[in-house]
PDB file of C-alpha atoms in Angstrom:
ATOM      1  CA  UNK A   1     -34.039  45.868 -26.718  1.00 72.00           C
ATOM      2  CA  UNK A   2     -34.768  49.817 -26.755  1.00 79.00           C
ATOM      3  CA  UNK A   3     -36.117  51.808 -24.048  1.00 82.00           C
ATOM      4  CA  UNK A   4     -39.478  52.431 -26.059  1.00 79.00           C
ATOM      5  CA  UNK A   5     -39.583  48.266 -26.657  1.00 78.00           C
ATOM      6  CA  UNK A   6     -39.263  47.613 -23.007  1.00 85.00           C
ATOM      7  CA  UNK A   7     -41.730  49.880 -22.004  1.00 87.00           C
ATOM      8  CA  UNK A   8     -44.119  49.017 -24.780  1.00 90.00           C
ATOM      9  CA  UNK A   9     -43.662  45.268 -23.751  1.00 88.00           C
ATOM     10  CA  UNK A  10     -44.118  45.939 -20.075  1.00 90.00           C
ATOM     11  CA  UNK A  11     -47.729  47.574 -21.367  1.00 92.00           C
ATOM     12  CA  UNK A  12     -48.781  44.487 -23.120  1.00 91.00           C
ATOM     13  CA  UNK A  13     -47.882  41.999 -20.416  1.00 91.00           C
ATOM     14  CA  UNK A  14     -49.590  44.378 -17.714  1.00 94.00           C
ATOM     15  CA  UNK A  15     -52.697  44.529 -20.235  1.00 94.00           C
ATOM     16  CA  UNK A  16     -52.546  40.950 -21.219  1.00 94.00           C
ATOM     17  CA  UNK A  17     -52.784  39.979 -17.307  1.00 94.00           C
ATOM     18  CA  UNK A  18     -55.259  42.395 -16.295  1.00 94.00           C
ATOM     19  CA  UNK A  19     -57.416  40.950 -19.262  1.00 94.00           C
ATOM     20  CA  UNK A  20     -56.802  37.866 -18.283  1.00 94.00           C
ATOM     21  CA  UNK A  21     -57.620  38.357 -14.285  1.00 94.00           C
ATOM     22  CA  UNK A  22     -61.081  40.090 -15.321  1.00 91.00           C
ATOM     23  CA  UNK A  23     -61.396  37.254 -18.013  1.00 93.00           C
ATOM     24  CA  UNK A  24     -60.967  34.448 -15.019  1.00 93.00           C
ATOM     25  CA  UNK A  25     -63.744  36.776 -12.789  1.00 91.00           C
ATOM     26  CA  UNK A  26     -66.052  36.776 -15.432  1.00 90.00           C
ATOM     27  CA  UNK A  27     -65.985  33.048 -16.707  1.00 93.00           C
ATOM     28  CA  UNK A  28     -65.683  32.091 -13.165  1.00 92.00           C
ATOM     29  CA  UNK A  29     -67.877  34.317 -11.106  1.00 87.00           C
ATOM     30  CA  UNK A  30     -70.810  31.693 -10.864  1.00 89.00           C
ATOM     31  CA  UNK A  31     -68.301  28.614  -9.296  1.00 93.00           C
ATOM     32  CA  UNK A  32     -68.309  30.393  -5.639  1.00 90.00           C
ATOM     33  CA  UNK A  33     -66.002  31.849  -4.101  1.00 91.00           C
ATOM     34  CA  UNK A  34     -63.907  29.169  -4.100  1.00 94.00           C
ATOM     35  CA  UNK A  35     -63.047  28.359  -6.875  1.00 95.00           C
ATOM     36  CA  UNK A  36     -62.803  32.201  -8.323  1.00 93.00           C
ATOM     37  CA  UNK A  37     -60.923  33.833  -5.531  1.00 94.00           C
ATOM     38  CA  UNK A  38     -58.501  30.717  -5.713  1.00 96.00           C
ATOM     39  CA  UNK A  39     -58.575  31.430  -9.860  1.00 96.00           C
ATOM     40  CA  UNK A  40     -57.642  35.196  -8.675  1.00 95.00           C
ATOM     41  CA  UNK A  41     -54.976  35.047  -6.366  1.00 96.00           C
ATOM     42  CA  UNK A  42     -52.936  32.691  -8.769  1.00 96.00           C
ATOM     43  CA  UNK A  43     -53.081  35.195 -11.441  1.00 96.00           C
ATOM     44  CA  UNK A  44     -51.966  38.243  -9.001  1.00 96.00           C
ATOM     45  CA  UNK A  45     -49.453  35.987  -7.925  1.00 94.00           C
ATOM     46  CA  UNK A  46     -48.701  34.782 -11.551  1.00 94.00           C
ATOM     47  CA  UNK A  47     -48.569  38.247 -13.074  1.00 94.00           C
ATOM     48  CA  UNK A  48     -45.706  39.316  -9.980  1.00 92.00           C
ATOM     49  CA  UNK A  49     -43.697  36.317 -10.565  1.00 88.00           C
ATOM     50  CA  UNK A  50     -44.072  36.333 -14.287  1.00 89.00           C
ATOM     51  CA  UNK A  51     -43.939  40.194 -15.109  1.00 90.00           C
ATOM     52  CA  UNK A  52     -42.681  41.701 -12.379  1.00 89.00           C
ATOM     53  CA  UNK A  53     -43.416  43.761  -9.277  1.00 91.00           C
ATOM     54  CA  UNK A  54     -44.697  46.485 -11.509  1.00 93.00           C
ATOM     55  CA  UNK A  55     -46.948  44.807 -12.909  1.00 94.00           C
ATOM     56  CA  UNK A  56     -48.253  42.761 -10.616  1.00 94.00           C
ATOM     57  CA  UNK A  57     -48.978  45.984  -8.381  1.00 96.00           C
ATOM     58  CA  UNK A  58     -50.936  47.448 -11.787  1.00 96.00           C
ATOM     59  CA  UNK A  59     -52.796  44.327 -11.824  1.00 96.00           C
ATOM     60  CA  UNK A  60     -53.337  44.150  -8.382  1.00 96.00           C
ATOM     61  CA  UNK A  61     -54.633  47.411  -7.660  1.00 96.00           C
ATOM     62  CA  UNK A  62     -57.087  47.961 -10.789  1.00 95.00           C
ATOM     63  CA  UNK A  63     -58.486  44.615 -11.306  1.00 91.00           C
ATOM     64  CA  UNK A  64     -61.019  45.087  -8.273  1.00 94.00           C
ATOM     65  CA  UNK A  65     -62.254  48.253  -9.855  1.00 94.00           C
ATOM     66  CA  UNK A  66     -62.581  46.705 -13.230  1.00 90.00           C
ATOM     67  CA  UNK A  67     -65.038  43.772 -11.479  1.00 88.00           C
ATOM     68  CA  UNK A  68     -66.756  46.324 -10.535  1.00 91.00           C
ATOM     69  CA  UNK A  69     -67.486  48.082 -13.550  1.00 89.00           C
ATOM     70  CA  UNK A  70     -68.496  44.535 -14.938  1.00 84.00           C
ATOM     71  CA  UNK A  71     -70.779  43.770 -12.166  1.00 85.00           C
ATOM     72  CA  UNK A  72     -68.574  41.036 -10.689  1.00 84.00           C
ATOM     73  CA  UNK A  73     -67.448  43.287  -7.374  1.00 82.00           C
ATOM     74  CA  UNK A  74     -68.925  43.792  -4.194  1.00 87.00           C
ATOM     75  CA  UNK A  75     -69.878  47.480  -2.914  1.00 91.00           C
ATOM     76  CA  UNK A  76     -67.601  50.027  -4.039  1.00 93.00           C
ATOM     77  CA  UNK A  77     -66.505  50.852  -0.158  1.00 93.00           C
ATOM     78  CA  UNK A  78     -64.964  47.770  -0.443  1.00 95.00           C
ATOM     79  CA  UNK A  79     -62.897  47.929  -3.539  1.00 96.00           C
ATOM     80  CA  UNK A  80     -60.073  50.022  -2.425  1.00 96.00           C
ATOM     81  CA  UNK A  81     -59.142  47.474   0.811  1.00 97.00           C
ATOM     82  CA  UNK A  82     -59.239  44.923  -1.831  1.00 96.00           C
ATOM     83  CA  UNK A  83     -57.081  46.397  -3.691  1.00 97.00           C
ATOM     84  CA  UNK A  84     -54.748  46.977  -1.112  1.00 97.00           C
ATOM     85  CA  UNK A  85     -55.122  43.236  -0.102  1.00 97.00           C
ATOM     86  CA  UNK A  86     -54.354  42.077  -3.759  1.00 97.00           C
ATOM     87  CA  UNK A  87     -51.430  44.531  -3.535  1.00 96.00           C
ATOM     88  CA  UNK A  88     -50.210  43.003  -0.554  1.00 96.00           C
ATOM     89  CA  UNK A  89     -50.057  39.065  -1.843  1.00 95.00           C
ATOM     90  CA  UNK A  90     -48.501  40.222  -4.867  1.00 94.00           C
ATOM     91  CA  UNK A  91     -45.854  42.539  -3.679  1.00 93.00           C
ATOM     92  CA  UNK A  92     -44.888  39.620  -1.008  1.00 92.00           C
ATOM     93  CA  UNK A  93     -44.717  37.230  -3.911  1.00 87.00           C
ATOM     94  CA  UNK A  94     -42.511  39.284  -5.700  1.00 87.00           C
ATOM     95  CA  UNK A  95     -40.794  40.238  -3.340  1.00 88.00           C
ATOM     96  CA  UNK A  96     -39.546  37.146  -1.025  1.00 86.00           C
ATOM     97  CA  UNK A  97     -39.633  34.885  -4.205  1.00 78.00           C
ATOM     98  CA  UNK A  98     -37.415  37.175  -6.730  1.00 72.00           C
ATOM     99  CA  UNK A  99     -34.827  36.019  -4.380  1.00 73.00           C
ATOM    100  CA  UNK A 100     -35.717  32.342  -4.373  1.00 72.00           C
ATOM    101  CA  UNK A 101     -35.121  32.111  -7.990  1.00 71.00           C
ATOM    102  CA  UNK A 102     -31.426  31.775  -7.557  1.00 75.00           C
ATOM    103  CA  UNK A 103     -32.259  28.552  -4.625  1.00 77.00           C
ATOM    104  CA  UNK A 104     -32.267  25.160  -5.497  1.00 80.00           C
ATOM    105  CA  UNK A 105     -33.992  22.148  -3.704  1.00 83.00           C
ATOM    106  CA  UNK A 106     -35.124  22.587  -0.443  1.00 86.00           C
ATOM    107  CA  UNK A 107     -34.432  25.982   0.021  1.00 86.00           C
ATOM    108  CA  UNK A 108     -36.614  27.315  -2.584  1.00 83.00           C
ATOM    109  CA  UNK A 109     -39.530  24.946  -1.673  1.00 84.00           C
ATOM    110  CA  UNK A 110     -38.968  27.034   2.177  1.00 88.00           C
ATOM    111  CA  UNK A 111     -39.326  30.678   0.244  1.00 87.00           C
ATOM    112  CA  UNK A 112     -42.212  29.294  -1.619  1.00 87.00           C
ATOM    113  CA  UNK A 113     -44.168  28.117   1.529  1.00 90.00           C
ATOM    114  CA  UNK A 114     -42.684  31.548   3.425  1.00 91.00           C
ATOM    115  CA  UNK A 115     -44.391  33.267   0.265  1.00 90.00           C
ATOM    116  CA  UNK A 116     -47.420  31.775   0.243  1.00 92.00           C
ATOM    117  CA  UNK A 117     -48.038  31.274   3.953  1.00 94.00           C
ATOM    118  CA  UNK A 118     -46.636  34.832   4.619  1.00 94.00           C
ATOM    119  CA  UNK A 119     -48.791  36.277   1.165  1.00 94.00           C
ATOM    120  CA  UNK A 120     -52.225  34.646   2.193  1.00 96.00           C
ATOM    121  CA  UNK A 121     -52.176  35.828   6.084  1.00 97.00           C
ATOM    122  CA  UNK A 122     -51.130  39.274   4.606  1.00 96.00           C
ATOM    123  CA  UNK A 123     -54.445  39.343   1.892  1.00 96.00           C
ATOM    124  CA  UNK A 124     -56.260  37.761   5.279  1.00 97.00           C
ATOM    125  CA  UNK A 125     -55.890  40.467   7.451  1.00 96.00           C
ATOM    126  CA  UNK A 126     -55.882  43.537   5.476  1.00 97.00           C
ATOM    127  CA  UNK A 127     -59.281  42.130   4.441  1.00 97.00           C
ATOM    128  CA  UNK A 128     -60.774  41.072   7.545  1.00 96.00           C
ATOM    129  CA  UNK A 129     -59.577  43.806   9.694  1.00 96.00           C
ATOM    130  CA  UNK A 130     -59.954  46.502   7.004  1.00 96.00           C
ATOM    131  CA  UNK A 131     -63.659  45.414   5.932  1.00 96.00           C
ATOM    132  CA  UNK A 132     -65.059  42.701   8.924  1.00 96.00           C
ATOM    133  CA  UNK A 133     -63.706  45.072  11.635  1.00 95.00           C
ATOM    134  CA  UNK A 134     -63.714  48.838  10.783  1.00 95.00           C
ATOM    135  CA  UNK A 135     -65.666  49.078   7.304  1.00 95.00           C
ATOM    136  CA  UNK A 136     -68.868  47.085   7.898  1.00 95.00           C
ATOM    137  CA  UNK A 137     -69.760  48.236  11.573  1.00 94.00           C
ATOM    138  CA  UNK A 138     -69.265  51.653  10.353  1.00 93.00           C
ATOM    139  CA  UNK A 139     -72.275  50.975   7.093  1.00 92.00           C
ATOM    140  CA  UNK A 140     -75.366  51.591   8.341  1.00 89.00           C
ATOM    141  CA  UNK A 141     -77.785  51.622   5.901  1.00 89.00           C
ATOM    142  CA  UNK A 142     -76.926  47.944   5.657  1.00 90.00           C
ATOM    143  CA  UNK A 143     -78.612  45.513   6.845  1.00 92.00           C
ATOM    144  CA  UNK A 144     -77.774  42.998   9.271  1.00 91.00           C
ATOM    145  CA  UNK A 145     -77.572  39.876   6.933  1.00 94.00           C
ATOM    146  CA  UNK A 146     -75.696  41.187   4.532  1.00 92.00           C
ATOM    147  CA  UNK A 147     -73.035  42.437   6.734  1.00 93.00           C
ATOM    148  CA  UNK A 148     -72.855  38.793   7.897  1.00 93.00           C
ATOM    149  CA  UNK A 149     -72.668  37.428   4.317  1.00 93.00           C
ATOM    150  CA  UNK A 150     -69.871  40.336   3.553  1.00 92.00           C
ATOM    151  CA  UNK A 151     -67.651  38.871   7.033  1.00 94.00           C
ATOM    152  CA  UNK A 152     -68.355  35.426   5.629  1.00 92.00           C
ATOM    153  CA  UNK A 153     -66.891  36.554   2.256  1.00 92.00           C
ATOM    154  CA  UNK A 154     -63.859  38.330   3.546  1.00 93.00           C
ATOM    155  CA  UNK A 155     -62.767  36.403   6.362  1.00 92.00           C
ATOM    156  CA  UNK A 156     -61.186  32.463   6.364  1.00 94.00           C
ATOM    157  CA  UNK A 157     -62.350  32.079   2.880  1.00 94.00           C
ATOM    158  CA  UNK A 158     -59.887  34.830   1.719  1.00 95.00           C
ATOM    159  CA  UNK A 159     -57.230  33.192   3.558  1.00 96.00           C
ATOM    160  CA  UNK A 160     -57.990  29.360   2.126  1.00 97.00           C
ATOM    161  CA  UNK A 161     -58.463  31.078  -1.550  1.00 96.00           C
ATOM    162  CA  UNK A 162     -54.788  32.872  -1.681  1.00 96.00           C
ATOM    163  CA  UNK A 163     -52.912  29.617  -0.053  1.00 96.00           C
ATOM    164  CA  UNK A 164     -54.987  27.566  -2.862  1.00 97.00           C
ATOM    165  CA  UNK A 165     -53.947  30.468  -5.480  1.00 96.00           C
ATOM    166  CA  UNK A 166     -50.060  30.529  -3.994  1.00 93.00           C
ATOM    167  CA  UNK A 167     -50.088  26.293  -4.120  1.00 94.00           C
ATOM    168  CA  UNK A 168     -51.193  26.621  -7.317  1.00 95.00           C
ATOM    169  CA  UNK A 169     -48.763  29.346  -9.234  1.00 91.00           C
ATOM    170  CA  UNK A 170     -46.409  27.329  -7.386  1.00 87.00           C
ATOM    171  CA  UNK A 171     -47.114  24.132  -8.965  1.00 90.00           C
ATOM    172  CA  UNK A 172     -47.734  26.929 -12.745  1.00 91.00           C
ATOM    173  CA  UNK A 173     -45.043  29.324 -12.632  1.00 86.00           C
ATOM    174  CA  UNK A 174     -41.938  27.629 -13.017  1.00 83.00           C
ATOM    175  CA  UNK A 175     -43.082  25.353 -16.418  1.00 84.00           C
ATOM    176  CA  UNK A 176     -45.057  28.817 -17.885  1.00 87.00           C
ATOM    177  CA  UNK A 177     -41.325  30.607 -17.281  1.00 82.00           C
ATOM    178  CA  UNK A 178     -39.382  27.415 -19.033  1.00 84.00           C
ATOM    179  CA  UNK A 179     -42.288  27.489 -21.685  1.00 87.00           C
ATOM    180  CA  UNK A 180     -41.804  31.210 -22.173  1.00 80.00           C
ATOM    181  CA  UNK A 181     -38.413  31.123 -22.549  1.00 81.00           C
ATOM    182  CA  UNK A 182     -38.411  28.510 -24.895  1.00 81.00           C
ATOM    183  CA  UNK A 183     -40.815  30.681 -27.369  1.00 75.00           C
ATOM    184  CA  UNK A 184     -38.219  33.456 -26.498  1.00 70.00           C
ATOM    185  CA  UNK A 185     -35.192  30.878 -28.303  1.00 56.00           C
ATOM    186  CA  UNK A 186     -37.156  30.278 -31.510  1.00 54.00           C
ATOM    187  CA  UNK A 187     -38.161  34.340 -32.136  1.00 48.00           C
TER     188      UNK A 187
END
């Protein structure tokens, strides 16, 4: 394939994810937090692992501001730790599991775990200590409760919602790769 066709496919799978990401915050936005930050994290994780570390960073880093625009985001002081925290699970995902695709057996069921233990606490604390601990007691023209719904929102919860969303592209990514691959044969 050319230099123009790479690049050209790299911009539809980067735009095809992004869509998708902002497709699963919309259609999932009134499921709680659960079930959408879960929905989330596997498609950061899934866009890295599928598309690359390039793309998952592109992904990663705009998709917050794009919830925003639609009305699915929290304040916009927030949005750039978030994006930083989606950054982080996806460049650790890319990152510690690129090598893992060359394992076999047990030892790439360890660099998954490592990945999605290591990816989760990583989201966890750039979150909590970038928005529970520095951003929020420095706001204040807001008021009390929701500063206590917004620590609620990006504390423990983050950190069950990207081991869900790691557990999950775990159980995804491997049979989406064999099924691309196969559509890749008949072309």
């Amino acid at each position: 394939m050319s230099k123009v066709g790479k690049s050209v496919l790299w911009i539809t799978r980067t735009a095809m994810m992004l869509a998708v990401l902002v497709a699963v915050q919309y259609l999932t936005r009134g499921l709680g937090q659960l079930v959408t930050g879960s929905a989330v994290n596997f498609v950061l994780v899934a866009t890295a692992l599928l598309c690359g570390m390039s793309s998952g960073a592109i992904v990663a880093v705009v998709s917050p501001f794009l919830a925003k625009l639609l009305g699915i985001g929290p304040l916009w002081e927030l949005i750039p730790l978030i994006a930083l925290a989606n950054l982080a699970i996806s460049s650790i995902f890319a990152s510690v599991l690129g090598r893992a695709r060359k394992l076999a057996g047990t030892e790439k069921y360890a660099m998954w775990i490592s990945a999605i233990v290591a990816g989760a606490v990583a989201k966890y604390f750039v979150l909590y200590l970038g928005i529970v601990k520095i951003v929020l007691p420095l706001m204040t023209g807001l008021a009390d409760v929701q500063k206590t719904k917004l620590s609620a929102m990006f504390s423990t919860t983050q950190l069950i919602t990207a081991l869900i969303g790691g557990v999950i592209a775990m159980l995804a990514v491997e049979p989406i790769r064999e099924a691309l691959k196969k559509s890749r044969v008949r072309e």
